[in-house]
């Protein structure tokens, strides 16, 4: 992995919290891990929202399909029960 140096500005309180968790000289690794975790969380939330929106869009169609197939499944079940 290629690394690039950047300059960022953080509130003093945030920097103090980072320093309380990250070993001395290891801020970059700590910040990298925190950003990766945050990005994974955001990506998961985005996917969850997309799935929810898709389910809402297809809900009426899916209910209709379930209703259409229910009578066929019930008939097949009754035939196999005999």
PDB file of C-alpha atoms in Angstrom:
ATOM      1  CA  UNK A   1       0.000   0.000   0.000  1.00  0.00           C
ATOM      2  CA  UNK A   2       1.326   3.412  -0.936  1.00  0.00           C
ATOM      3  CA  UNK A   3       1.101   6.084   1.735  1.00  0.00           C
ATOM      4  CA  UNK A   4       0.943   9.836   1.223  1.00  0.00           C
ATOM      5  CA  UNK A   5       1.544  12.514   3.783  1.00  0.00           C
ATOM      6  CA  UNK A   6      -1.316  14.943   4.327  1.00  0.00           C
ATOM      7  CA  UNK A   7      -1.928  17.775   6.746  1.00  0.00           C
ATOM      8  CA  UNK A   8      -5.159  17.826   8.704  1.00  0.00           C
ATOM      9  CA  UNK A   9      -6.496  20.108  11.378  1.00  0.00           C
ATOM     10  CA  UNK A  10      -8.227  18.607  14.406  1.00  0.00           C
ATOM     11  CA  UNK A  11      -9.629  20.133  17.564  1.00  0.00           C
ATOM     12  CA  UNK A  12      -7.248  19.841  20.525  1.00  0.00           C
ATOM     13  CA  UNK A  13      -9.744  17.657  22.390  1.00  0.00           C
ATOM     14  CA  UNK A  14      -9.904  15.189  19.484  1.00  0.00           C
ATOM     15  CA  UNK A  15      -6.127  15.020  19.285  1.00  0.00           C
ATOM     16  CA  UNK A  16      -5.907  14.393  23.029  1.00  0.00           C
ATOM     17  CA  UNK A  17      -8.389  11.525  22.704  1.00  0.00           C
ATOM     18  CA  UNK A  18      -6.403  10.026  19.818  1.00  0.00           C
ATOM     19  CA  UNK A  19      -3.201  10.286  21.837  1.00  0.00           C
ATOM     20  CA  UNK A  20      -4.862   8.538  24.782  1.00  0.00           C
ATOM     21  CA  UNK A  21      -5.656   5.516  22.569  1.00  0.00           C
ATOM     22  CA  UNK A  22      -2.817   5.454  20.057  1.00  0.00           C
ATOM     23  CA  UNK A  23       0.689   4.526  21.179  1.00  0.00           C
ATOM     24  CA  UNK A  24       3.263   7.294  20.776  1.00  0.00           C
ATOM     25  CA  UNK A  25       4.274   7.673  17.137  1.00  0.00           C
ATOM     26  CA  UNK A  26       1.326   5.591  15.942  1.00  0.00           C
ATOM     27  CA  UNK A  27      -1.282   8.257  15.235  1.00  0.00           C
ATOM     28  CA  UNK A  28      -1.327   7.581  11.497  1.00  0.00           C
ATOM     29  CA  UNK A  29      -2.139   3.894  11.948  1.00  0.00           C
ATOM     30  CA  UNK A  30      -4.827   4.721  14.510  1.00  0.00           C
ATOM     31  CA  UNK A  31      -6.432   7.366  12.281  1.00  0.00           C
ATOM     32  CA  UNK A  32      -6.231   5.026   9.271  1.00  0.00           C
ATOM     33  CA  UNK A  33      -8.015   2.247  11.208  1.00  0.00           C
ATOM     34  CA  UNK A  34     -10.655   4.685  12.469  1.00  0.00           C
ATOM     35  CA  UNK A  35     -11.332   6.000   8.963  1.00  0.00           C
ATOM     36  CA  UNK A  36     -11.554   2.464   7.545  1.00  0.00           C
ATOM     37  CA  UNK A  37     -14.050   1.482  10.261  1.00  0.00           C
ATOM     38  CA  UNK A  38     -16.101   4.614   9.629  1.00  0.00           C
ATOM     39  CA  UNK A  39     -16.136   4.053   5.861  1.00  0.00           C
ATOM     40  CA  UNK A  40     -17.243   0.434   6.338  1.00  0.00           C
ATOM     41  CA  UNK A  41     -20.067   1.625   8.602  1.00  0.00           C
ATOM     42  CA  UNK A  42     -21.177   4.271   6.098  1.00  0.00           C
ATOM     43  CA  UNK A  43     -21.073   1.735   3.262  1.00  0.00           C
ATOM     44  CA  UNK A  44     -23.148  -0.746   5.291  1.00  0.00           C
ATOM     45  CA  UNK A  45     -25.711   1.932   6.141  1.00  0.00           C
ATOM     46  CA  UNK A  46     -25.898   2.982   2.484  1.00  0.00           C
ATOM     47  CA  UNK A  47     -26.449  -0.615   1.349  1.00  0.00           C
ATOM     48  CA  UNK A  48     -29.085  -1.144   4.050  1.00  0.00           C
ATOM     49  CA  UNK A  49     -30.906   1.998   2.872  1.00  0.00           C
ATOM     50  CA  UNK A  50     -30.753   0.871  -0.773  1.00  0.00           C
ATOM     51  CA  UNK A  51     -32.143  -2.552   0.160  1.00  0.00           C
ATOM     52  CA  UNK A  52     -34.919  -0.935   2.183  1.00  0.00           C
ATOM     53  CA  UNK A  53     -35.851   1.406  -0.669  1.00  0.00           C
ATOM     54  CA  UNK A  54     -35.836  -1.502  -3.120  1.00  0.00           C
ATOM     55  CA  UNK A  55     -38.033  -3.599  -0.854  1.00  0.00           C
ATOM     56  CA  UNK A  56     -40.507  -0.738  -0.477  1.00  0.00           C
ATOM     57  CA  UNK A  57     -40.601  -0.211  -4.258  1.00  0.00           C
ATOM     58  CA  UNK A  58     -41.265  -3.904  -4.871  1.00  0.00           C
ATOM     59  CA  UNK A  59     -43.544  -4.579  -1.903  1.00  0.00           C
ATOM     60  CA  UNK A  60     -46.824  -4.392  -3.812  1.00  0.00           C
ATOM     61  CA  UNK A  61     -45.517  -6.622  -6.609  1.00  0.00           C
ATOM     62  CA  UNK A  62     -44.075  -9.129  -4.137  1.00  0.00           C
ATOM     63  CA  UNK A  63     -47.334  -9.316  -2.179  1.00  0.00           C
ATOM     64  CA  UNK A  64     -49.247  -9.912  -5.407  1.00  0.00           C
ATOM     65  CA  UNK A  65     -46.847 -12.690  -6.432  1.00  0.00           C
ATOM     66  CA  UNK A  66     -47.174 -14.320  -3.026  1.00  0.00           C
ATOM     67  CA  UNK A  67     -50.945 -14.143  -3.248  1.00  0.00           C
ATOM     68  CA  UNK A  68     -50.923 -15.607  -6.785  1.00  0.00           C
ATOM     69  CA  UNK A  69     -48.709 -18.521  -5.770  1.00  0.00           C
ATOM     70  CA  UNK A  70     -50.429 -19.218  -2.444  1.00  0.00           C
ATOM     71  CA  UNK A  71     -53.427 -20.978  -3.992  1.00  0.00           C
ATOM     72  CA  UNK A  72     -51.154 -23.086  -6.222  1.00  0.00           C
ATOM     73  CA  UNK A  73     -48.967 -24.081  -3.285  1.00  0.00           C
ATOM     74  CA  UNK A  74     -51.984 -24.887  -1.154  1.00  0.00           C
ATOM     75  CA  UNK A  75     -53.420 -27.064  -3.941  1.00  0.00           C
ATOM     76  CA  UNK A  76     -50.095 -28.905  -4.365  1.00  0.00           C
ATOM     77  CA  UNK A  77     -49.818 -29.423  -0.617  1.00  0.00           C
ATOM     78  CA  UNK A  78     -53.337 -30.869  -0.430  1.00  0.00           C
ATOM     79  CA  UNK A  79     -52.627 -33.229  -3.357  1.00  0.00           C
ATOM     80  CA  UNK A  80     -49.447 -34.490  -1.681  1.00  0.00           C
ATOM     81  CA  UNK A  81     -51.204 -34.889   1.663  1.00  0.00           C
ATOM     82  CA  UNK A  82     -53.645 -37.402   0.163  1.00  0.00           C
TER      83      UNK A  82
END
